[in-house]
Amino acid sequence: MTVRRIDEFTIALEGVCPVADAEALRQHLVSAKSAKIDLGACERAHTAVVQVILASEREVDGGAGSLFFEKFLELRASYSETRPQAARQQEKLRMREPFALPEV
Amino acid sequence: MSEFIDQFILESRELVETATRDLLALEQDPTDPQKLDSVFRAFHTLKGGAAIVDFSAMARAMHAAEDVLAVARSRSRPLTPTRVGECLECLDQVVQWLDTMQVSKALPDGAEAVADAIEARMAAEPESPKSGPAPDDWLHDLLEKHAAARLEAGCAFRYAPDRDCFFRGEDPVVLLGTLGDFLAIEVEPASPWPALDALDPFACNLVFTALTKKAATDVAAAFASVRRQVEIVPVGEAAEADAASSGLTPSAREVLRAQIRLLAVADAPGARGRVASAARTATNVLHHVGLPEHAARLEGETDPARLTAALEHMLGGEPARNAGKAAPVPASRDLAPRTLRVDTERVDRLVDLTGELIIAKNAIGHTTKLAQDSGSPFAAALKNQHTQLDNLIVELQKSVLRLRVLPLRHVFQRFPRLIREMSVKMGRPVNFATEGDDTEADKVIVEALYEPLLHVLRNAMDHGVEPTEQRTALGKAATATISLRGSRQGENVVVEVEDDGRGVDLVKVREKAVERGVASADALASYSDTEAIELIFSPGFSTASDISDISGRGVGMDAARTAIEAVGGRISIESRKNHGSVVRFVLPFSVMMTRVMTVAVGDQMFGIPLEAVVETVRAARETIFPIGGSHAFVLRNRTVPVIDLAETLDYRADRRASATATLLIISIAGQFGAIEVDRLGERMDVMLKPMDGILSGTPGLAGATLLGDGKVLLILDVQELLL
């Protein structure tokens, strides 16, 4: 399984996460209400998985190994820390630097 | 008035053709600015023409369509397929009006109500393609946030994947990854995120907007598979649309730019007048778009440099782009081919006269021969002059023939729309391609092609192309391909219709042939596949189990063959099961001259079109044997029916005396027959004229021509004689 609930506080994604992981991740997030998402070992994830991460508005760890996550989620995470929940709901994710998405 | 109307009808038809072609192209690529401009110009000119003939209803309808196109041109709202469809319907209405006007030479009745309906439809808000922000909003937001990136950007795009895109195996993030060269990218939910326990993780709710260094065409190529879900705006022009929202409409900007260009050449004679005129025009434009304060700044300005600077300032400091902007779309006048519009009737008259000239020349040939035979001292000189005249007339004839040629485009361009409509109606996606539409042929040939091609293309859609699920099951591309090709091969024009559908089902063809009594079971057993496939051209044949309104009334292929043969062409079909079919039309380049062979029955000469004659044979009388009420003989193991021309034409039936029979072997539609005649004459090129007046419709006669000695030569229609 590429999605694992490590404990009450951490859900980890590993390797390449296929589309089916989206539902698994969602269920873990629903059951572990305060868990953050650890992307340290995740190389790439299907858009459906990315969408669940975005929708959850949870804190995200790691992702440094993947340019994609770095760009998409780091910023998401920084917003989560500084913005109140209500404002975040409307907030758009943005990137200011030129960047390249991972090769596929 | 009538003269205006004639001219109006002629011009409008051409404009409708242009607009239809460009609209169909826009449906493929809604952002092509040149096509959009061309369609806009066509509608605009149609509107102008309608105003000239006081056809206010049409002018209103055209104006309504023009408004829709103007919005698309300003890029604030792309041209949706529905809008393209509405514009096409609008053109259909114009054609109907033109047809009525052509007959009545007056403005059609009830046009006002129709125009009202068109106006209402065009003014209605189009269905929004997606919930979410209006297209120009996202663009505005994106450019505002990334003002620095805008300088480097090639284009901006908004990618809103369908909700069910994951089920089709699409992975938008991966797709974005293939593009690269991003300057900025944003992702947001298409609709606000629900709570996690209510979230459907497999319904895509993301919208990506991005700025990239890549050009719009590259982005379009990268997103080719999901093109419908992506909106791409070249940033140079996006910036312009953006600026336009601050007050200047694109057309106003265009006019102001034109004034700058005018001022650039203002040191020529008459400069002062030009400066004043530029200032006045610019002032008017600014008043018109509601910027009187800008207008006031220009009023009375006489210095060209200051005026130019002021105009450039209003355009947002874009002097460098003016030169480039001026060039891209040359005025339609420059592009207009150097042609002369001539009434078809006058050309036909010229063709007729050339034909008469050939007959006169043949008469001189006859006289020359008489002079030679009688030993006249002028014989040599006459012969000389006759040869010269002959050469000149051949040249003249060629030139006259060139006058009446039309490109196949004339008929080809009527089909893309038809295929598009059938494709939508039947739910079978089809990629329709035409090739060689600039191949030329005589007008008569080109016009004769429409009906047969229509039948064949309908058949291809209805019987050839399988429903999508069947195609997928067979491992074929879901989108079928139908191509329509034209080419010149020697003296012939070849037109082919190819589809990659299921091909002709020979088993079914044989079954139906027996069922419909087209051929007996015994005869069928001996038919090769090539012969069996020919059965689909038989009268009353149809393999469609269910008769649809697309085709399948069993008249199509039979009628197609008849029509093609009437102009001296042939039609054939090749087919491979599950690979598709090719229907091939081989047509003469011109119908004007026909090669005939003359034959004599008693003292009467007849012409028989040489293309039908396979060979001539002399057969011993006893080899011709009676079968039932008719006769036949065996030619190389094939039984061939014999028709005695004298008997058929009620001359005399006293043939038994001669020991041998002179027979012309004729091949029509793959069937052989023999015509018995008394004597064979010569081969000649004649100008075949269809019979008119009292003789028109005489069975067995294709036409008549004059011989050198003044006699009338009747040309026989062998098809009618034999079949």
Short mmCIF file of N, CA and C in Angstrom, two decimals, chain B residues 213-343:
data_model
loop_
_atom_site.label_atom_id
_atom_site.label_comp_id
_atom_site.label_asym_id
_atom_site.label_seq_id
_atom_site.Cartn_x
_atom_site.Cartn_y
_atom_site.Cartn_z
N LYS B 213 6.09 30.23 -21.05
CA LYS B 213 6.88 30.88 -22.10
C LYS B 213 6.53 30.30 -23.46
N LYS B 214 5.90 29.12 -23.44
CA LYS B 214 5.58 28.46 -24.71
C LYS B 214 4.53 29.24 -25.50
N ALA B 215 4.59 29.05 -26.82
CA ALA B 215 3.61 29.71 -27.69
C ALA B 215 2.27 28.98 -27.61
N ALA B 216 1.21 29.70 -27.95
CA ALA B 216 -0.14 29.12 -27.88
C ALA B 216 -0.25 27.82 -28.68
N THR B 217 0.40 27.78 -29.84
CA THR B 217 0.29 26.57 -30.68
C THR B 217 0.93 25.37 -30.00
N ASP B 218 2.07 25.61 -29.30
CA ASP B 218 2.73 24.50 -28.60
C ASP B 218 1.85 23.98 -27.48
N VAL B 219 1.22 24.92 -26.77
CA VAL B 219 0.35 24.53 -25.67
C VAL B 219 -0.83 23.74 -26.22
N ALA B 220 -1.37 24.23 -27.33
CA ALA B 220 -2.51 23.54 -27.95
C ALA B 220 -2.11 22.11 -28.33
N ALA B 221 -0.88 21.96 -28.84
CA ALA B 221 -0.41 20.63 -29.24
C ALA B 221 -0.27 19.74 -28.02
N ALA B 222 0.30 20.29 -26.92
CA ALA B 222 0.50 19.48 -25.72
C ALA B 222 -0.84 19.03 -25.14
N PHE B 223 -1.86 19.87 -25.29
CA PHE B 223 -3.17 19.54 -24.72
C PHE B 223 -4.13 19.00 -25.76
N ALA B 224 -3.57 18.53 -26.88
CA ALA B 224 -4.43 18.10 -27.99
C ALA B 224 -5.49 17.10 -27.53
N SER B 225 -5.11 16.18 -26.61
CA SER B 225 -6.05 15.13 -26.22
C SER B 225 -7.19 15.67 -25.35
N VAL B 226 -6.99 16.82 -24.72
CA VAL B 226 -8.03 17.36 -23.84
C VAL B 226 -8.38 18.79 -24.27
N ARG B 227 -8.23 19.05 -25.58
CA ARG B 227 -8.32 20.40 -26.12
C ARG B 227 -9.60 21.13 -25.66
N ARG B 228 -10.68 20.36 -25.57
CA ARG B 228 -11.97 20.94 -25.23
C ARG B 228 -11.97 21.54 -23.82
N GLN B 229 -11.13 20.97 -22.96
CA GLN B 229 -11.14 21.40 -21.56
C GLN B 229 -10.19 22.57 -21.31
N VAL B 230 -9.46 22.97 -22.36
CA VAL B 230 -8.44 23.98 -22.17
C VAL B 230 -8.76 25.22 -22.98
N GLU B 231 -8.55 26.35 -22.36
CA GLU B 231 -8.72 27.62 -23.07
C GLU B 231 -7.36 28.28 -23.12
N ILE B 232 -6.90 28.61 -24.31
CA ILE B 232 -5.56 29.16 -24.45
C ILE B 232 -5.66 30.58 -25.02
N VAL B 233 -4.95 31.49 -24.45
CA VAL B 233 -4.96 32.86 -24.96
C VAL B 233 -3.52 33.33 -25.15
N PRO B 234 -3.15 33.66 -26.37
CA PRO B 234 -1.80 34.20 -26.58
C PRO B 234 -1.68 35.49 -25.76
N VAL B 235 -0.58 35.66 -25.05
CA VAL B 235 -0.58 36.75 -24.09
C VAL B 235 -0.47 38.12 -24.74
N GLY B 236 0.21 38.21 -25.87
CA GLY B 236 0.27 39.51 -26.54
C GLY B 236 -1.13 40.05 -26.77
N GLU B 237 -1.99 39.20 -27.31
CA GLU B 237 -3.33 39.64 -27.64
C GLU B 237 -4.21 39.70 -26.41
N ALA B 238 -3.89 38.84 -25.45
CA ALA B 238 -4.65 38.87 -24.21
C ALA B 238 -4.46 40.24 -23.57
N ALA B 239 -3.22 40.72 -23.63
CA ALA B 239 -2.92 42.00 -23.04
C ALA B 239 -3.75 43.07 -23.73
N GLU B 240 -3.93 42.88 -25.02
CA GLU B 240 -4.68 43.87 -25.77
C GLU B 240 -6.16 43.88 -25.36
N ALA B 241 -6.71 42.66 -25.23
CA ALA B 241 -8.11 42.56 -24.82
C ALA B 241 -8.28 43.18 -23.44
N ASP B 242 -7.24 42.99 -22.62
CA ASP B 242 -7.23 43.52 -21.27
C ASP B 242 -7.31 45.04 -21.32
N ALA B 243 -6.45 45.62 -22.16
CA ALA B 243 -6.42 47.07 -22.28
C ALA B 243 -7.73 47.59 -22.85
N ALA B 244 -8.30 46.81 -23.76
CA ALA B 244 -9.54 47.23 -24.40
C ALA B 244 -10.63 47.45 -23.36
N SER B 245 -10.58 46.63 -22.29
CA SER B 245 -11.62 46.77 -21.28
C SER B 245 -11.51 48.12 -20.57
N SER B 246 -10.34 48.75 -20.70
CA SER B 246 -10.20 50.05 -20.05
C SER B 246 -10.84 51.16 -20.89
N GLY B 247 -11.46 50.82 -22.00
CA GLY B 247 -12.20 51.85 -22.73
C GLY B 247 -12.14 51.72 -24.23
N LEU B 248 -11.02 51.27 -24.76
CA LEU B 248 -10.89 51.22 -26.23
C LEU B 248 -11.30 49.84 -26.73
N THR B 249 -12.20 49.80 -27.68
CA THR B 249 -12.58 48.53 -28.27
C THR B 249 -11.50 48.17 -29.28
N PRO B 250 -11.38 46.87 -29.64
CA PRO B 250 -10.34 46.49 -30.61
C PRO B 250 -10.44 47.27 -31.91
N SER B 251 -11.69 47.49 -32.39
CA SER B 251 -11.81 48.20 -33.66
C SER B 251 -11.39 49.66 -33.51
N ALA B 252 -11.66 50.22 -32.32
CA ALA B 252 -11.25 51.60 -32.09
C ALA B 252 -9.72 51.69 -32.10
N ARG B 253 -9.09 50.69 -31.46
CA ARG B 253 -7.62 50.69 -31.44
C ARG B 253 -7.08 50.59 -32.86
N GLU B 254 -7.77 49.75 -33.66
CA GLU B 254 -7.33 49.55 -35.03
C GLU B 254 -7.39 50.88 -35.80
N VAL B 255 -8.48 51.62 -35.59
CA VAL B 255 -8.64 52.91 -36.29
C VAL B 255 -7.56 53.89 -35.83
N LEU B 256 -7.31 53.93 -34.51
CA LEU B 256 -6.29 54.85 -34.00
C LEU B 256 -4.92 54.50 -34.57
N ARG B 257 -4.65 53.19 -34.64
CA ARG B 257 -3.36 52.77 -35.20
C ARG B 257 -3.24 53.20 -36.65
N ALA B 258 -4.37 53.07 -37.37
CA ALA B 258 -4.36 53.48 -38.78
C ALA B 258 -4.00 54.96 -38.90
N GLN B 259 -4.46 55.76 -37.93
CA GLN B 259 -4.15 57.20 -37.98
C GLN B 259 -2.65 57.42 -37.77
N ILE B 260 -2.06 56.62 -36.87
CA ILE B 260 -0.62 56.75 -36.64
C ILE B 260 0.14 56.42 -37.93
N ARG B 261 -0.33 55.38 -38.60
CA ARG B 261 0.34 55.01 -39.86
C ARG B 261 0.19 56.12 -40.89
N LEU B 262 -1.00 56.72 -40.91
CA LEU B 262 -1.26 57.81 -41.85
C LEU B 262 -0.31 58.98 -41.56
N LEU B 263 -0.13 59.27 -40.27
CA LEU B 263 0.72 60.39 -39.89
C LEU B 263 2.19 60.12 -40.21
N ALA B 264 2.56 58.85 -40.24
CA ALA B 264 3.96 58.49 -40.50
C ALA B 264 4.38 58.92 -41.90
N VAL B 265 3.44 59.01 -42.82
CA VAL B 265 3.80 59.41 -44.18
C VAL B 265 3.31 60.84 -44.44
N ALA B 266 3.21 61.60 -43.37
CA ALA B 266 2.55 62.90 -43.50
C ALA B 266 3.41 64.00 -44.10
N ASP B 267 4.69 63.72 -44.43
CA ASP B 267 5.43 64.82 -45.06
C ASP B 267 5.18 64.89 -46.57
N ALA B 268 4.43 63.97 -47.08
CA ALA B 268 4.08 64.00 -48.50
C ALA B 268 3.16 65.20 -48.76
N PRO B 269 2.93 65.53 -50.05
CA PRO B 269 2.02 66.64 -50.35
C PRO B 269 0.65 66.41 -49.70
N GLY B 270 0.02 67.45 -49.31
CA GLY B 270 -1.30 67.34 -48.68
C GLY B 270 -1.21 66.95 -47.23
N ALA B 271 -0.02 67.16 -46.62
CA ALA B 271 0.20 66.70 -45.25
C ALA B 271 -0.74 67.37 -44.26
N ARG B 272 -0.95 68.64 -44.46
CA ARG B 272 -1.77 69.36 -43.48
C ARG B 272 -3.19 68.82 -43.42
N GLY B 273 -3.70 68.57 -44.61
CA GLY B 273 -5.05 68.01 -44.68
C GLY B 273 -5.10 66.66 -44.00
N ARG B 274 -4.03 65.91 -44.19
CA ARG B 274 -4.00 64.56 -43.63
C ARG B 274 -3.95 64.61 -42.10
N VAL B 275 -3.14 65.51 -41.58
CA VAL B 275 -3.04 65.63 -40.13
C VAL B 275 -4.40 66.01 -39.55
N ALA B 276 -5.04 66.97 -40.21
CA ALA B 276 -6.34 67.41 -39.72
C ALA B 276 -7.34 66.27 -39.76
N SER B 277 -7.27 65.51 -40.84
CA SER B 277 -8.22 64.41 -41.00
C SER B 277 -7.96 63.32 -39.95
N ALA B 278 -6.67 63.05 -39.68
CA ALA B 278 -6.33 62.03 -38.67
C ALA B 278 -6.84 62.48 -37.30
N ALA B 279 -6.64 63.76 -37.01
CA ALA B 279 -7.07 64.28 -35.70
C ALA B 279 -8.58 64.17 -35.57
N ARG B 280 -9.26 64.52 -36.68
CA ARG B 280 -10.71 64.49 -36.64
C ARG B 280 -11.23 63.06 -36.45
N THR B 281 -10.62 62.12 -37.22
CA THR B 281 -11.05 60.72 -37.11
C THR B 281 -10.83 60.20 -35.69
N ALA B 282 -9.64 60.48 -35.16
CA ALA B 282 -9.31 59.98 -33.83
C ALA B 282 -10.28 60.57 -32.80
N THR B 283 -10.59 61.85 -32.95
CA THR B 283 -11.51 62.49 -32.02
C THR B 283 -12.88 61.82 -32.08
N ASN B 284 -13.33 61.57 -33.30
CA ASN B 284 -14.64 60.92 -33.47
C ASN B 284 -14.66 59.56 -32.80
N VAL B 285 -13.57 58.80 -33.02
CA VAL B 285 -13.50 57.45 -32.45
C VAL B 285 -13.58 57.53 -30.93
N LEU B 286 -12.82 58.44 -30.35
CA LEU B 286 -12.77 58.54 -28.90
C LEU B 286 -14.13 58.97 -28.32
N HIS B 287 -14.82 59.86 -29.04
CA HIS B 287 -16.16 60.23 -28.61
C HIS B 287 -17.06 59.01 -28.67
N HIS B 288 -16.89 58.26 -29.76
CA HIS B 288 -17.75 57.10 -29.99
C HIS B 288 -17.61 56.06 -28.88
N VAL B 289 -16.39 55.82 -28.41
CA VAL B 289 -16.20 54.80 -27.37
C VAL B 289 -16.37 55.41 -25.97
N GLY B 290 -16.80 56.65 -25.92
CA GLY B 290 -17.12 57.25 -24.63
C GLY B 290 -15.91 57.76 -23.87
N LEU B 291 -14.94 58.31 -24.58
CA LEU B 291 -13.76 58.87 -23.89
C LEU B 291 -13.60 60.33 -24.32
N PRO B 292 -14.57 61.18 -24.01
CA PRO B 292 -14.52 62.57 -24.51
C PRO B 292 -13.32 63.33 -23.96
N GLU B 293 -12.85 62.98 -22.75
CA GLU B 293 -11.71 63.73 -22.19
C GLU B 293 -10.45 63.49 -23.02
N HIS B 294 -10.31 62.23 -23.54
CA HIS B 294 -9.19 61.95 -24.42
C HIS B 294 -9.35 62.73 -25.73
N ALA B 295 -10.59 62.73 -26.21
CA ALA B 295 -10.87 63.40 -27.48
C ALA B 295 -10.51 64.88 -27.41
N ALA B 296 -10.83 65.48 -26.27
CA ALA B 296 -10.59 66.90 -26.12
C ALA B 296 -9.10 67.23 -26.26
N ARG B 297 -8.25 66.30 -25.81
CA ARG B 297 -6.81 66.54 -25.88
C ARG B 297 -6.30 66.61 -27.32
N LEU B 298 -7.05 65.95 -28.22
CA LEU B 298 -6.58 65.89 -29.61
C LEU B 298 -7.15 67.01 -30.46
N GLU B 299 -8.23 67.57 -30.00
CA GLU B 299 -8.97 68.53 -30.79
C GLU B 299 -8.07 69.68 -31.26
N GLY B 300 -8.08 69.92 -32.56
CA GLY B 300 -7.33 71.06 -33.11
C GLY B 300 -5.83 70.85 -33.17
N GLU B 301 -5.36 69.67 -32.85
CA GLU B 301 -3.91 69.40 -32.90
C GLU B 301 -3.44 69.41 -34.36
N THR B 302 -2.38 70.17 -34.68
CA THR B 302 -1.93 70.25 -36.08
C THR B 302 -0.52 69.73 -36.25
N ASP B 303 0.17 69.48 -35.16
CA ASP B 303 1.54 68.98 -35.28
C ASP B 303 1.52 67.46 -35.35
N PRO B 304 2.00 66.90 -36.46
CA PRO B 304 1.90 65.45 -36.61
C PRO B 304 2.64 64.67 -35.52
N ALA B 305 3.81 65.17 -35.10
CA ALA B 305 4.60 64.44 -34.11
C ALA B 305 3.86 64.37 -32.78
N ARG B 306 3.27 65.55 -32.38
CA ARG B 306 2.56 65.57 -31.10
C ARG B 306 1.31 64.70 -31.15
N LEU B 307 0.66 64.75 -32.30
CA LEU B 307 -0.56 63.94 -32.47
C LEU B 307 -0.22 62.45 -32.38
N THR B 308 0.87 62.07 -33.07
CA THR B 308 1.29 60.67 -33.05
C THR B 308 1.58 60.24 -31.62
N ALA B 309 2.33 61.08 -30.91
CA ALA B 309 2.70 60.73 -29.54
C ALA B 309 1.46 60.56 -28.67
N ALA B 310 0.50 61.47 -28.85
CA ALA B 310 -0.72 61.40 -28.03
C ALA B 310 -1.50 60.11 -28.33
N LEU B 311 -1.57 59.78 -29.60
CA LEU B 311 -2.29 58.55 -29.98
C LEU B 311 -1.58 57.33 -29.42
N GLU B 312 -0.25 57.32 -29.53
CA GLU B 312 0.51 56.17 -29.02
C GLU B 312 0.31 56.03 -27.52
N HIS B 313 0.25 57.17 -26.86
CA HIS B 313 0.05 57.13 -25.41
C HIS B 313 -1.29 56.47 -25.09
N MET B 314 -2.32 56.86 -25.85
CA MET B 314 -3.65 56.30 -25.60
C MET B 314 -3.70 54.81 -25.88
N LEU B 315 -2.88 54.38 -26.83
CA LEU B 315 -2.86 52.95 -27.17
C LEU B 315 -2.00 52.19 -26.18
N GLY B 316 -1.48 52.85 -25.17
CA GLY B 316 -0.70 52.17 -24.14
C GLY B 316 0.74 52.01 -24.53
N GLY B 317 1.27 52.96 -25.28
CA GLY B 317 2.70 52.94 -25.61
C GLY B 317 3.11 51.71 -26.37
N GLU B 318 2.55 51.55 -27.53
CA GLU B 318 2.90 50.35 -28.30
C GLU B 318 3.35 50.73 -29.71
N PRO B 319 4.19 51.78 -29.85
CA PRO B 319 4.54 52.19 -31.21
C PRO B 319 5.24 51.08 -31.99
N ALA B 320 6.07 50.29 -31.29
CA ALA B 320 6.85 49.29 -32.00
C ALA B 320 5.96 48.26 -32.69
N ARG B 321 4.75 48.09 -32.13
CA ARG B 321 3.94 47.01 -32.68
C ARG B 321 3.12 47.43 -33.88
N ASN B 322 3.08 48.69 -34.12
CA ASN B 322 2.22 49.15 -35.20
C ASN B 322 2.57 48.57 -36.55
N ALA B 323 3.87 48.60 -36.83
CA ALA B 323 4.32 48.10 -38.13
C ALA B 323 3.91 46.64 -38.27
N GLY B 324 4.20 45.89 -37.20
CA GLY B 324 3.88 44.46 -37.25
C GLY B 324 2.39 44.24 -37.36
N LYS B 325 1.63 45.09 -36.67
CA LYS B 325 0.20 44.92 -36.65
C LYS B 325 -0.42 45.22 -38.00
N ALA B 326 0.24 46.13 -38.72
CA ALA B 326 -0.33 46.56 -39.99
C ALA B 326 -0.26 45.44 -41.02
N ALA B 327 0.77 44.62 -40.89
CA ALA B 327 1.03 43.66 -41.95
C ALA B 327 0.18 42.39 -41.96
N PRO B 328 -0.15 41.79 -40.79
CA PRO B 328 -0.50 40.37 -40.81
C PRO B 328 -1.66 39.98 -41.72
N VAL B 329 -2.71 40.74 -41.74
CA VAL B 329 -3.82 40.35 -42.60
C VAL B 329 -3.93 41.35 -43.75
N PRO B 330 -3.45 40.97 -44.92
CA PRO B 330 -3.54 41.90 -46.04
C PRO B 330 -5.01 42.17 -46.35
N ALA B 331 -5.27 43.36 -46.80
CA ALA B 331 -6.65 43.70 -47.13
C ALA B 331 -7.16 42.74 -48.18
N SER B 332 -8.43 42.43 -48.11
CA SER B 332 -8.96 41.40 -48.99
C SER B 332 -8.79 41.79 -50.44
N ARG B 333 -8.68 43.09 -50.68
CA ARG B 333 -8.56 43.53 -52.07
C ARG B 333 -7.26 43.04 -52.70
N ASP B 334 -6.17 43.04 -51.87
CA ASP B 334 -4.89 42.59 -52.40
C ASP B 334 -4.92 41.11 -52.73
N LEU B 335 -5.72 40.38 -51.94
CA LEU B 335 -5.73 38.94 -52.11
C LEU B 335 -6.64 38.51 -53.25
N ALA B 336 -7.55 39.38 -53.63
CA ALA B 336 -8.55 39.01 -54.62
C ALA B 336 -7.87 38.57 -55.91
N PRO B 337 -8.24 37.38 -56.39
CA PRO B 337 -7.62 36.92 -57.63
C PRO B 337 -8.01 37.84 -58.78
N ARG B 338 -7.12 37.99 -59.74
CA ARG B 338 -7.43 38.86 -60.87
C ARG B 338 -8.35 38.12 -61.82
N THR B 339 -9.61 38.21 -61.57
CA THR B 339 -10.55 37.47 -62.41
C THR B 339 -11.64 38.40 -62.90
N LEU B 340 -12.31 37.90 -63.90
CA LEU B 340 -13.40 38.65 -64.48
C LEU B 340 -14.64 37.78 -64.32
N ARG B 341 -15.69 38.36 -63.82
CA ARG B 341 -16.90 37.58 -63.64
C ARG B 341 -17.70 37.61 -64.95
N VAL B 342 -17.94 36.46 -65.50
CA VAL B 342 -18.67 36.40 -66.76
C VAL B 342 -19.88 35.50 -66.59
N ASP B 343 -20.98 35.91 -67.10
CA ASP B 343 -22.19 35.12 -67.06
C ASP B 343 -21.94 33.77 -67.74
#
